[in-house]
Short mmCIF file of C-alpha atoms and ligand atoms in Angstrom, two decimals:
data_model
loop_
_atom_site.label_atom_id
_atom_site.label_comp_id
_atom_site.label_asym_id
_atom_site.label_seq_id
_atom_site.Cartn_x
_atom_site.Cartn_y
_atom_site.Cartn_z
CA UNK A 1 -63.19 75.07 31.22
CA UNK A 2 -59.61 75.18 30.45
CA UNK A 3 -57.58 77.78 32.02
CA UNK A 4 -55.83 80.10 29.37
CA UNK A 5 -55.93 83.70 31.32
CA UNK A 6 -51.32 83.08 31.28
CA UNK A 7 -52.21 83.80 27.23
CA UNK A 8 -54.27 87.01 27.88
CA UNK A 9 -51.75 89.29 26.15
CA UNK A 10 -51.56 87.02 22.96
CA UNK A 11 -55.31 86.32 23.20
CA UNK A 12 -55.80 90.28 23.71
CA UNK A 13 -53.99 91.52 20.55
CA UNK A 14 -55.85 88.01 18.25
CA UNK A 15 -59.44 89.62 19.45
CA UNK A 16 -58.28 93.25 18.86
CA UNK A 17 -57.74 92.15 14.69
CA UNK A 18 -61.13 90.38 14.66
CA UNK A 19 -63.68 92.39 12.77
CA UNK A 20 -66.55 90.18 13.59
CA UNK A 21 -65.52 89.92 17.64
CA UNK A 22 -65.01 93.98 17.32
CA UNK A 23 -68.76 94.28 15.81
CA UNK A 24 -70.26 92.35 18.53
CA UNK A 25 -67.99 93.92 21.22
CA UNK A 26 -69.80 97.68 19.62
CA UNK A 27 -73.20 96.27 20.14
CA UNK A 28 -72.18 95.73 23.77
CA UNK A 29 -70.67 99.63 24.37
CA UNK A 30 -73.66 100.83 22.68
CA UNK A 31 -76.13 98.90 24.65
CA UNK A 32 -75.85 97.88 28.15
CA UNK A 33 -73.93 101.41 29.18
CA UNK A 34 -76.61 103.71 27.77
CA UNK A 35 -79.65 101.09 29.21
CA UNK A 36 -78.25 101.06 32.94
CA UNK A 37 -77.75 105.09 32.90
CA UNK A 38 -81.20 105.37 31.99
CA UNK A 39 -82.86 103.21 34.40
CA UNK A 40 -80.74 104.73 37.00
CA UNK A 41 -81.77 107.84 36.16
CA UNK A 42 -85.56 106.86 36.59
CA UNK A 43 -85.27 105.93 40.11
CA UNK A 44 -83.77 109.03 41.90
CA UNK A 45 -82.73 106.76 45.09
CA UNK A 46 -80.41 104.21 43.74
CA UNK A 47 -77.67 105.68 45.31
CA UNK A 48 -79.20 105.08 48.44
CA UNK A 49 -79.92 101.39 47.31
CA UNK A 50 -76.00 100.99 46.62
CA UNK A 51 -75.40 102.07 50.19
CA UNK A 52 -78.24 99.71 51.61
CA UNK A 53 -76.65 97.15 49.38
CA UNK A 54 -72.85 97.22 50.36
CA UNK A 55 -74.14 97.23 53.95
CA UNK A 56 -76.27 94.53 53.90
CA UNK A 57 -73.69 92.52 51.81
CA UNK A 58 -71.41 93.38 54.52
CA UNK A 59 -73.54 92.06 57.25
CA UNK A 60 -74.16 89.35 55.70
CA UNK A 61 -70.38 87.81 54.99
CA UNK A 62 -69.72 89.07 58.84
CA UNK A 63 -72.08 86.76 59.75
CA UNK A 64 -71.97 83.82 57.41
CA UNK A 65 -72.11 81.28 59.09
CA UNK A 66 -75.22 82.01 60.62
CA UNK A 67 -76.79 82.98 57.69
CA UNK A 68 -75.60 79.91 55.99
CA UNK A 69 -76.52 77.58 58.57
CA UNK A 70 -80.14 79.14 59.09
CA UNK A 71 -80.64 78.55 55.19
CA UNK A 72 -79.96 75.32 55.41
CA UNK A 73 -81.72 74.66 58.47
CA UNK A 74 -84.84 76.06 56.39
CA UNK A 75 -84.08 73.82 53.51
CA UNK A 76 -84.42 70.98 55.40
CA UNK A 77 -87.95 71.81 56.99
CA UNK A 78 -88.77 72.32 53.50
CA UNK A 79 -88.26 68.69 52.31
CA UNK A 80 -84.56 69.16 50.37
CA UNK A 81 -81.57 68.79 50.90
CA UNK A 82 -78.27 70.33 51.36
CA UNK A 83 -74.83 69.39 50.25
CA UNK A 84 -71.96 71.46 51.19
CA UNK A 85 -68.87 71.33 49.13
CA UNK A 86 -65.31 72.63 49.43
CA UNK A 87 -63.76 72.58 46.47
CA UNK A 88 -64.74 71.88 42.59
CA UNK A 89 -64.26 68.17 42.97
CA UNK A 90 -66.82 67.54 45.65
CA UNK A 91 -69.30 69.52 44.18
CA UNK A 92 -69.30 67.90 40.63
CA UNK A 93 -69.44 64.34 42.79
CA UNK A 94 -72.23 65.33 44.36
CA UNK A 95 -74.15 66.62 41.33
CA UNK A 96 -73.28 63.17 39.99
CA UNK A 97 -74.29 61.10 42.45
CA UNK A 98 -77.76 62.67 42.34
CA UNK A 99 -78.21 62.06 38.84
CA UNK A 100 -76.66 58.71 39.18
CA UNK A 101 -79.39 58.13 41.84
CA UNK A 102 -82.14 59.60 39.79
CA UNK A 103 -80.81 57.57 36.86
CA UNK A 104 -80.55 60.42 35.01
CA UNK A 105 -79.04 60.26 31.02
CA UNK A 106 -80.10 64.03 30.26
CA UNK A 107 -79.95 66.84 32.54
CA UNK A 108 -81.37 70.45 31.45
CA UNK A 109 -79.54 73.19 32.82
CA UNK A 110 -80.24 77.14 33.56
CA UNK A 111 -77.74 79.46 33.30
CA UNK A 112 -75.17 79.07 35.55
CA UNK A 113 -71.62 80.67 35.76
CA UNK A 114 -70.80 78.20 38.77
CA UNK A 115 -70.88 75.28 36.40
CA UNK A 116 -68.72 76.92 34.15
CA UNK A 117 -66.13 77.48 37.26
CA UNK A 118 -66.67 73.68 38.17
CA UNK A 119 -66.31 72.38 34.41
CA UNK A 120 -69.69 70.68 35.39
CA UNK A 121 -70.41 69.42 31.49
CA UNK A 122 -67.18 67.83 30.92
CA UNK A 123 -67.54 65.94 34.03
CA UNK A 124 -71.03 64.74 33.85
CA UNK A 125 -70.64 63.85 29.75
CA UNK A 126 -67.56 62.03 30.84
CA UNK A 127 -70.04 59.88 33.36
CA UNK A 128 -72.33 59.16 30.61
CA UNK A 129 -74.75 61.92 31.72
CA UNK A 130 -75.50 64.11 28.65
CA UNK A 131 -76.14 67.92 29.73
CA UNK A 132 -78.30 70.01 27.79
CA UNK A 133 -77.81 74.33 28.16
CA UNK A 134 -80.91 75.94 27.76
CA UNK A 135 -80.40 79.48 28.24
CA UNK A 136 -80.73 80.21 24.52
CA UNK A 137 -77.04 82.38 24.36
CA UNK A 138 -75.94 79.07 26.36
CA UNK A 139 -77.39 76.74 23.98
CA UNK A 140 -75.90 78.26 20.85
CA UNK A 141 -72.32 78.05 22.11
CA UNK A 142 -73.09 74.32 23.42
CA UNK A 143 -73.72 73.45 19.80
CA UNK A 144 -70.46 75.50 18.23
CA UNK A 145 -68.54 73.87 21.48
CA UNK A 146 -67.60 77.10 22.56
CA UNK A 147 -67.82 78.68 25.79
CA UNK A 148 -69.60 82.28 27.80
CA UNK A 149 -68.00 85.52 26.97
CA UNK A 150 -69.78 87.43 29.47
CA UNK A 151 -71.81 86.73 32.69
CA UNK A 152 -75.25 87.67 32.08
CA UNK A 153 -74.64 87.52 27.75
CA UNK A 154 -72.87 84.26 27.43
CA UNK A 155 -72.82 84.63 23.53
CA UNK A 156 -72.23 88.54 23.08
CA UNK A 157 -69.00 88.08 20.76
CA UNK A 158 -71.37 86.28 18.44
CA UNK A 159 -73.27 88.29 15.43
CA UNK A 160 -76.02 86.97 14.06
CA UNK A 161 -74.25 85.33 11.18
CA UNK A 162 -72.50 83.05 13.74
CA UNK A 163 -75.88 81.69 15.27
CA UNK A 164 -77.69 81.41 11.99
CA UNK A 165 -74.65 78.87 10.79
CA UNK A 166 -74.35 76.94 13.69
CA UNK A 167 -78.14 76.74 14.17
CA UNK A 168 -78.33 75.56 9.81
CA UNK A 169 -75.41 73.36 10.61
CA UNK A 170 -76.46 71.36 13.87
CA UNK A 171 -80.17 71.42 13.20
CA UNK A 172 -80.43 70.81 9.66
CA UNK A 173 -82.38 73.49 8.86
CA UNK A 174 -82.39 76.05 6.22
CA UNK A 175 -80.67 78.87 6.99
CA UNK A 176 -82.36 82.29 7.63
CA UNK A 177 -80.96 85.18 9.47
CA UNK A 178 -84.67 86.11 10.76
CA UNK A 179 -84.02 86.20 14.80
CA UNK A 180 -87.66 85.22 15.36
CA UNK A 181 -87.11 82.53 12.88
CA UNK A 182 -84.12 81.64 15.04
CA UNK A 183 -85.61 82.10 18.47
CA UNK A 184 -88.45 79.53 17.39
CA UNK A 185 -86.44 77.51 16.03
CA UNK A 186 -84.36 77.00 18.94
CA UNK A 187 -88.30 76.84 21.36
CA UNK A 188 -88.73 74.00 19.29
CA UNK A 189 -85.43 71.74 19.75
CA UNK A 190 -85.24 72.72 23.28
CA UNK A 191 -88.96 72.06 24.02
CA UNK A 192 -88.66 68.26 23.52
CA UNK A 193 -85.34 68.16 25.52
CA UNK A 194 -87.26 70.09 28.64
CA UNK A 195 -89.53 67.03 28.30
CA UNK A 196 -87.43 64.77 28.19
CA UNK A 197 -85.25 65.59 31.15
CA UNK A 198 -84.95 63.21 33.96
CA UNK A 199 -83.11 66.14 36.54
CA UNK A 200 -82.48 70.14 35.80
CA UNK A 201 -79.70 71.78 36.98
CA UNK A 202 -80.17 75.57 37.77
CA UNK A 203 -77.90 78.32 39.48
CA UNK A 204 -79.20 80.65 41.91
CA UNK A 205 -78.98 84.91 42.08
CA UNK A 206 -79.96 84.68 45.67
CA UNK A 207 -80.59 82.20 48.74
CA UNK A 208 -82.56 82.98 51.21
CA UNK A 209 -81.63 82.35 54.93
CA UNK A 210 -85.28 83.16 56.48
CA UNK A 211 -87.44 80.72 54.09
CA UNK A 212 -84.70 78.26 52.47
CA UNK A 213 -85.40 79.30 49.39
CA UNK A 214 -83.80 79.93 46.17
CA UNK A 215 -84.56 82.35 43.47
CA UNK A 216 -83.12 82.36 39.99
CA UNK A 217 -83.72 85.98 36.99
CA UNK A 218 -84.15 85.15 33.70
CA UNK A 219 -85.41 87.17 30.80
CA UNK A 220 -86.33 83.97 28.87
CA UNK A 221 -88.00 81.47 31.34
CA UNK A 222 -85.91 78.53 30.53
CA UNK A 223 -84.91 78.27 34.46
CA UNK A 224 -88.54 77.51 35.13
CA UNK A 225 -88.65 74.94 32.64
CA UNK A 226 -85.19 73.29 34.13
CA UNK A 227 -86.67 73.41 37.54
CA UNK A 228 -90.38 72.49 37.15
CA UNK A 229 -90.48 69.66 34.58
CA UNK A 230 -87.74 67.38 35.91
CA UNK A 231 -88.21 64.79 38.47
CA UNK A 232 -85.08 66.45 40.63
CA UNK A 233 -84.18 69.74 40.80
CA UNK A 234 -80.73 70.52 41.90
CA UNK A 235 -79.36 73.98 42.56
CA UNK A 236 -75.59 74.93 42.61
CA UNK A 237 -74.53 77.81 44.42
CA UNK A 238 -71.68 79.38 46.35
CA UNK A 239 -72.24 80.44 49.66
CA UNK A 240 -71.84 83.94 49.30
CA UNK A 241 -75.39 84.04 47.08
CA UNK A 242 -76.91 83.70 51.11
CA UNK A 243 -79.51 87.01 52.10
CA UNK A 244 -81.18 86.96 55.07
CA UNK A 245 -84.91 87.61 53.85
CA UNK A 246 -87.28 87.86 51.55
CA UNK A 247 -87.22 91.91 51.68
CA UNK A 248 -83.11 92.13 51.72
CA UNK A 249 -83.77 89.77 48.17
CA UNK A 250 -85.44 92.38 46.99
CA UNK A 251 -83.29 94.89 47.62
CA UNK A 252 -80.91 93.44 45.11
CA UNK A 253 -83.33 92.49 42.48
CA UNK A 254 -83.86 96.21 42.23
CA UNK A 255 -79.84 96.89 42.14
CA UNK A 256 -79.13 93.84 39.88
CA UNK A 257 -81.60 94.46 36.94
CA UNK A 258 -81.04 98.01 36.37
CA UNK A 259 -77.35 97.55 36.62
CA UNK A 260 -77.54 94.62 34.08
CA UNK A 261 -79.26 95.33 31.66
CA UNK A 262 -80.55 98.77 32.46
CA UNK A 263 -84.57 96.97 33.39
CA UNK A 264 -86.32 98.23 36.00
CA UNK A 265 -86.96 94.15 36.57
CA UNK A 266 -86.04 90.83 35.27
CA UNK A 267 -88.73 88.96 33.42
CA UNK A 268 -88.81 85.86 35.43
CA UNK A 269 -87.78 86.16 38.54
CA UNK A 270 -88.48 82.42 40.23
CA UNK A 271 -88.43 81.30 43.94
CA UNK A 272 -87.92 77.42 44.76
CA UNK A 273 -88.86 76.28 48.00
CA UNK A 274 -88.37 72.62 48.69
CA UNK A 275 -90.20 70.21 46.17
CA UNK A 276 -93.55 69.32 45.16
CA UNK A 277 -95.78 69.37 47.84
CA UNK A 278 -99.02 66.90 47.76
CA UNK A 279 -101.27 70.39 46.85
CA UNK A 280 -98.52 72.01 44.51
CA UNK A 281 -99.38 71.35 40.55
CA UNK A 282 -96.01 71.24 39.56
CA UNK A 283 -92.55 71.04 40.63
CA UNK A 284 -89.54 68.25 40.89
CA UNK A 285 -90.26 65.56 43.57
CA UNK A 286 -86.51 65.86 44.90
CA UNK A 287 -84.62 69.33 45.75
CA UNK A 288 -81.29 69.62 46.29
CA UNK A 289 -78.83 72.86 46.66
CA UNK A 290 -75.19 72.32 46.58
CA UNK A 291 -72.98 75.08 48.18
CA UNK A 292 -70.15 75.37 47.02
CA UNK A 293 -67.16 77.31 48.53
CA UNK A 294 -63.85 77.01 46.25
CA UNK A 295 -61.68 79.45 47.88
CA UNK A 296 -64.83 81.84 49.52
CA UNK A 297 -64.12 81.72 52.85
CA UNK A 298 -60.25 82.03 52.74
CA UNK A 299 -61.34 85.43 51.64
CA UNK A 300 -63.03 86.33 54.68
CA UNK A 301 -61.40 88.92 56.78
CA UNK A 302 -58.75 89.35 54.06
CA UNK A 303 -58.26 92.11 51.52
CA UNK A 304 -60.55 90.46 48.64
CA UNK A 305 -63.40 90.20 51.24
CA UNK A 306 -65.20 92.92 49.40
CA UNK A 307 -65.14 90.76 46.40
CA UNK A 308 -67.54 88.48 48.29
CA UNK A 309 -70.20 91.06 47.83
CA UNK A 310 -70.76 90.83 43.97
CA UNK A 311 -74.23 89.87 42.35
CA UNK A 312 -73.15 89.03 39.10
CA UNK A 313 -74.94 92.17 37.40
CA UNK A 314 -71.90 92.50 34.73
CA UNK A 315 -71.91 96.27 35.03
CA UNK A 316 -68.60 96.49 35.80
CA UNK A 317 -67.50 94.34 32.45
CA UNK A 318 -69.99 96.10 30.56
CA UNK A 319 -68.29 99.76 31.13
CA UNK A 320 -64.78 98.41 31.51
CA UNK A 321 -63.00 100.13 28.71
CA UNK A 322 -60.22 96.69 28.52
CA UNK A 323 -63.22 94.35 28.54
CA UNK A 324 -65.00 96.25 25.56
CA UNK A 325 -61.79 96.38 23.45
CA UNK A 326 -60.97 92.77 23.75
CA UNK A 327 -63.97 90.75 24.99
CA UNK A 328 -64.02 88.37 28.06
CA UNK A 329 -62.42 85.21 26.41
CA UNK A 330 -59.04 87.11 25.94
CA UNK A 331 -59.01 86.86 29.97
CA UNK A 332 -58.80 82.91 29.35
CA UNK A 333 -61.50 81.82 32.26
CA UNK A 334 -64.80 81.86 33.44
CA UNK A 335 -64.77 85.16 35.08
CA UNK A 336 -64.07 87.83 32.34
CA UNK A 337 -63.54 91.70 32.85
CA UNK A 338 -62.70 93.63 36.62
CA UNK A 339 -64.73 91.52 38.79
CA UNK A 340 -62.96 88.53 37.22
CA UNK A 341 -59.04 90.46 37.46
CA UNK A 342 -60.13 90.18 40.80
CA UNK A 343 -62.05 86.89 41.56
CA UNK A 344 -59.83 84.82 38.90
CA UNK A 345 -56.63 85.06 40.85
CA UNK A 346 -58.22 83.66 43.86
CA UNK A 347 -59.68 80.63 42.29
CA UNK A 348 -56.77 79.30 39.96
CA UNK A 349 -53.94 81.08 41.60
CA UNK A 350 -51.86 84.68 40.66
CA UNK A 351 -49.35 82.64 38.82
CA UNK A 352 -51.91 81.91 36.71
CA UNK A 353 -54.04 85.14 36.25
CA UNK A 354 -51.17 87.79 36.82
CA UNK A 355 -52.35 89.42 33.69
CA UNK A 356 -55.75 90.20 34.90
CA UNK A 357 -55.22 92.64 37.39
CA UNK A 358 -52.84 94.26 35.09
CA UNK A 359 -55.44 94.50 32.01
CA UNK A 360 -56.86 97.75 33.38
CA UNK A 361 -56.44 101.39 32.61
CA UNK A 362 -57.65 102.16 36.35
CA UNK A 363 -60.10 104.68 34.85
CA UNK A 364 -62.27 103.46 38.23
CA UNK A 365 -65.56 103.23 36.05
CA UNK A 366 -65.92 99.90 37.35
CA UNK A 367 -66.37 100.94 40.85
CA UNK A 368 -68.33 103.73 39.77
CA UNK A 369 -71.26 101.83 38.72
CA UNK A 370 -70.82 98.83 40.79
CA UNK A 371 -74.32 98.33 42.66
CA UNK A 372 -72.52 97.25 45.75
CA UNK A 373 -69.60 99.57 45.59
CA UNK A 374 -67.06 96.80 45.18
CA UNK A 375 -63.17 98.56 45.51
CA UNK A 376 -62.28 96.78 42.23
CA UNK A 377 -58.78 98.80 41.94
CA UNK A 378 -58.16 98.59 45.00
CA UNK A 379 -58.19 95.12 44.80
CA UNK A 380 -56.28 94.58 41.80
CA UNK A 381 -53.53 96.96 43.04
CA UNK A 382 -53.51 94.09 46.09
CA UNK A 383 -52.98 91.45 43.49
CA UNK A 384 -50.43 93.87 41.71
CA UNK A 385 -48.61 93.85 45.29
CA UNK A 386 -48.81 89.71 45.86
CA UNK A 387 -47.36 89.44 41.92
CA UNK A 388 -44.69 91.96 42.97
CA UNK A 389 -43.95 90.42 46.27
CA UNK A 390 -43.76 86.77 44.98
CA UNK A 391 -41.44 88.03 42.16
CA UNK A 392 -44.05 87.11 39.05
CA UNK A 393 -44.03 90.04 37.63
CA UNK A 394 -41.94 91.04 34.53
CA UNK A 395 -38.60 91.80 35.06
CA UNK A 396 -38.64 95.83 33.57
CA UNK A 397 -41.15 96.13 35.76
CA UNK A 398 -39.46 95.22 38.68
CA UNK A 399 -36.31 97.09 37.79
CA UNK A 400 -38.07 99.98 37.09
CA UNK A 401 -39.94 99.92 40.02
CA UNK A 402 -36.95 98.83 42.00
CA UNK A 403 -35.28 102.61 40.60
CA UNK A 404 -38.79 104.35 41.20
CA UNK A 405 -38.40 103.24 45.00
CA UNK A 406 -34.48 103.75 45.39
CA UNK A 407 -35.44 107.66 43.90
CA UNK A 408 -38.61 108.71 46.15
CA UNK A 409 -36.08 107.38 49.07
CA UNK A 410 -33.34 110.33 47.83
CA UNK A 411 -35.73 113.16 47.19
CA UNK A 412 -32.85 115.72 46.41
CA UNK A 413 -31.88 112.90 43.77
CA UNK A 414 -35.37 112.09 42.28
CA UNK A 415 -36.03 116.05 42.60
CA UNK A 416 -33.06 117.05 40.17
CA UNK A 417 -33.84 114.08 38.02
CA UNK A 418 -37.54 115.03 37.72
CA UNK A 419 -36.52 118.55 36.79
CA UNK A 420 -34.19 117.18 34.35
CA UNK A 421 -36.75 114.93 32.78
CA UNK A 422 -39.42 117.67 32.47
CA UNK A 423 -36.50 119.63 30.79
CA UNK A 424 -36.08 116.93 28.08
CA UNK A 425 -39.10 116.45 27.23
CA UNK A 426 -39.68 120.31 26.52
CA UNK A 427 -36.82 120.08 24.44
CA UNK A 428 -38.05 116.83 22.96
CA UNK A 429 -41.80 118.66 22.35
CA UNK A 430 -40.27 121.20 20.18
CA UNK A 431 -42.03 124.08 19.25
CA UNK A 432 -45.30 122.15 18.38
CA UNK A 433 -45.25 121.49 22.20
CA UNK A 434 -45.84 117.55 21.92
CA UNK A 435 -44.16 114.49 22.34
CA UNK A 436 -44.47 111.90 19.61
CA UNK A 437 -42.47 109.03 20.64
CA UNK A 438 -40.43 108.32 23.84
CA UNK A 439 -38.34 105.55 24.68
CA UNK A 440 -39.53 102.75 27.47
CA UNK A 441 -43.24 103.99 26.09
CA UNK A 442 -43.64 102.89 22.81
CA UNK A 443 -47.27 101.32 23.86
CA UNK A 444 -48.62 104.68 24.44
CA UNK A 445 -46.92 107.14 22.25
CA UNK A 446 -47.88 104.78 19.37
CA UNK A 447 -51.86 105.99 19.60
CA UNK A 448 -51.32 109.07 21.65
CA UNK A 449 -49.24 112.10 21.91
CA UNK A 450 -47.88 113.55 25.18
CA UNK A 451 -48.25 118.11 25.94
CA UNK A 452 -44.89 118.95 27.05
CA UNK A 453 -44.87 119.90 30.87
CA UNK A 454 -45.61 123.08 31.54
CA UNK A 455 -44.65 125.22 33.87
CA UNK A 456 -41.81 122.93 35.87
CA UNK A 457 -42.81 119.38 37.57
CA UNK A 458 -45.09 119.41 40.03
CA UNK A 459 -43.12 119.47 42.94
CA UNK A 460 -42.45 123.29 41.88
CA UNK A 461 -45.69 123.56 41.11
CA UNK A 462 -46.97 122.34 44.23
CA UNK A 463 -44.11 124.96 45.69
CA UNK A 464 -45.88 128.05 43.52
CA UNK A 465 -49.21 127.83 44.47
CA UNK A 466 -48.65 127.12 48.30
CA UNK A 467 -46.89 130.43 47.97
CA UNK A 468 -49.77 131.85 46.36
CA UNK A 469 -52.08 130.79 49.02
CA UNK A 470 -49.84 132.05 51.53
CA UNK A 471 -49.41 135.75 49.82
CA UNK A 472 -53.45 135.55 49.22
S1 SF4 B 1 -68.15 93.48 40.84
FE1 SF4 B 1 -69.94 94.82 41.09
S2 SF4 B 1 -70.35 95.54 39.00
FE2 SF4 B 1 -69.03 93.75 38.79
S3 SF4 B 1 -70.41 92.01 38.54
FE3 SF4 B 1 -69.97 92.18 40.73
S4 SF4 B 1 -71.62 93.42 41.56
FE4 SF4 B 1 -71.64 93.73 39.35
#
């Protein structure tokens, strides 16, 4: 996938004027939010599952290696095989090389946001391997050549104008704007391809140290298809998708649906272990998992390490006031909305994604309903620092920054001037008491007024009620 997050504010203000992105993005606010607060509400110890969760996360990346090693210890008993990869390149060469081994010309594929961050189509359509999406948001934006929006709801900025077009267009169908219709429609075309298949590619939620196994959520059952009807199953996942057992997996299936899409489970929820065995009645006669690291481990015992502890449940995107005002391909990558301000700079570089930890009002709703309690501002104020410190951030902001810091240093100095600037704007406020329009914030007085200070800055105001204490 091309990298366009350096465009975000251009691509920001296109999707703010687009009535048909802005509809979808309102379906989004008005779904996922509402769904999630419900289910949480149903199950009066999720807090207590967020704690269990972050903790376990975090024994789990302090031990990686073991964890990592043990799972693929396990896959090995099992009959597959593992192939570890550093970086992008290796892991779309290995992917290859197994289809090129299984003489593979289509591949089905599940859902999976670590082929988007490889560019795995491209690559394997370059090769002469023809890939075929069958996740069924997936599947309409292979056939309009467009690309996710959103972790879990790849096609969200899409109404249902946009599918019943493409789908009239690329099948040859009459058009109808009945989803059912649609849905079928789509069974149908993708049916023959599951068939037809000679490997199936699939991503993984979890991997699990204790039995080797992987297990993949879908609401629609396409994974299953991808991973049972193929010859060769391969699974591509990075390393921090490892859990130690069975029980810690389900731990996070509980967090991960109802901070999803508000469910109290996923509809499929599939474990492979290793490949057909002579007693099994289905199931590919090869299994391979490719781990993939990209970057991962460089984050270990750094400030992003928290980051390593994400599920992919899109909660954070889903209440992220930026991300539902401008949808996740104005942030120009795979990884859309706060976990992707933070994740995005450490896979193609802060030079690149400087605008991403910027895009956020640091309302701290993402945090707030994160099922692992992932620091998200905190982390983008780290990324705010390296873009400050490698001097890639905009010049006014450095300058005014630069005065903000030469001020707090001379606090008799940033005192008078503070007492002069809540003096101004009084006078500025008028009798109506607000300010309309002041200069170096255009951005915000333009949809907002500002209430004139009252009662002094807040240094005196600090001062006054310390007194007040004191007399009390
Ligand atoms: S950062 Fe937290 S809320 Fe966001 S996708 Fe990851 S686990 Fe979910």
């Amino acid at each position: 996938m091309q990298i366009n997050s350096p465009q975000f504010k251009e691509r920001a203000k296109t999707a703010l004027h687009d009535p048909s992105l802005q509809k979808a993005l309102g379906n989004l606010r008005h779904g996922f939010p509402g769904k999630r607060a419900a289910a949480v509400a149903r199950m009066p110890e999720f807090e207590q599952l967020r704690d269990e969760g972050r903790d376990l996360k975090n024994h789990v990346i302090e031990h990686l290696d073991f964890y990592l090693e043990q799972f693929e210890t396990k896959v090995i008993e099992q009959g597959g095989q593992v192939h570890w990869a550093r970086d992008a390149e290796e892991a779309r060469k290995a992917i290859l090389d197994i289809c090129r081994k299984a003489n593979a010309k289509t591949v089905t594929k599940g859902k999976s946001m670590v082929s988007e961050e490889i560019n795995l189509n491209d690559y394997l359509e370059e090769h002469g391997v023809h890939p075929i999406e069958t996740d069924l948001g997936e599947y309409i934006l292979q056939l309009r050549e467009d690309h996710p929006s959103h972790i879990i709801a790849p096609a969200i900025h899409l109404n249902l104008d946009d599918v019943s077009d493409i789908f009239s267009k690329k099948h040859g169908t009459e058009r109808t704007d009945d989803p059912a219709a649609l849905m079928q429609e789509a069974r149908e075309m993708l049916r023959k391809q599951f068939v037809a298949a000679d490997v199936g590619i699939t991503g993984a939620n979890f991997c699990v140290a204790e039995t080797g196994s992987t297990l993949i959520v879908t609401n629609e059952g396409n994974g299953d298809l991808t991973q049972i009807l193929p010859r060769v199953h391969v699974v591509i996942a990075t390393i921090d998708k490892v859990v130690p057992t069975l029980e810690d997996m389900t731990l996070f299936q509980r967090l991960l649906a109802r901070s999803a899409t508000g469910q109290e489970f996923t509809v499929y929820n599939t474990l492979s272990t290793g490949p057909r065995r002579s007693d099994d009645q289905d199931g590919p006669e090869e299994y391979h998992v490719v781990l993939l690291d990209n970057g991962r481990s460089e984050m270990l015992g750094g400030d992003f390490q928290e980051m390593l502890r994400c599920i992919r449940c899109s909660a954070c995107m889903n209440h992220c006031p930026v991300y539902g005002a401008v949808g996740g391909h104005a942030y120009g990558w795979v990884y859309p909305g706060p976990m992707g301000a933070v994740l995005t700079p450490k896979l193609i570089g802060i030079d690149k994604a400087g605008h991403l930890p910027n895009a956020s009002t640091f309302c701290g709703k993402c945090e707030s309903v994160c099922p692992v309690r992932i620091p998200l501002p905190k982390m983008m104020r780290h990324w705010r620092e390296r873009e400050f410190e490698r001097h890639l951030s905009p010049k006014g902001v450095r300058l005014g920054l630069g005065a903000w810091s030469y001020f707090t240093r001379h606090p008799k100095l940033y005192r008078w001037l503070a007492r002069a600037g809540s003096f101004g704007l009084k006078l500025m406020a008028g009798k109506k008491g607000r300010v309309h329009s002041l200069p170096l914030s255009k951005g915000w007085t333009a949809w907002r007024e500002m209430p004139a200070p009252e009662g002094g800055t807040f240094m005196d105001q600090w001062k006054k009620q310390q007194r007040q204490a004191e007399e009390n």
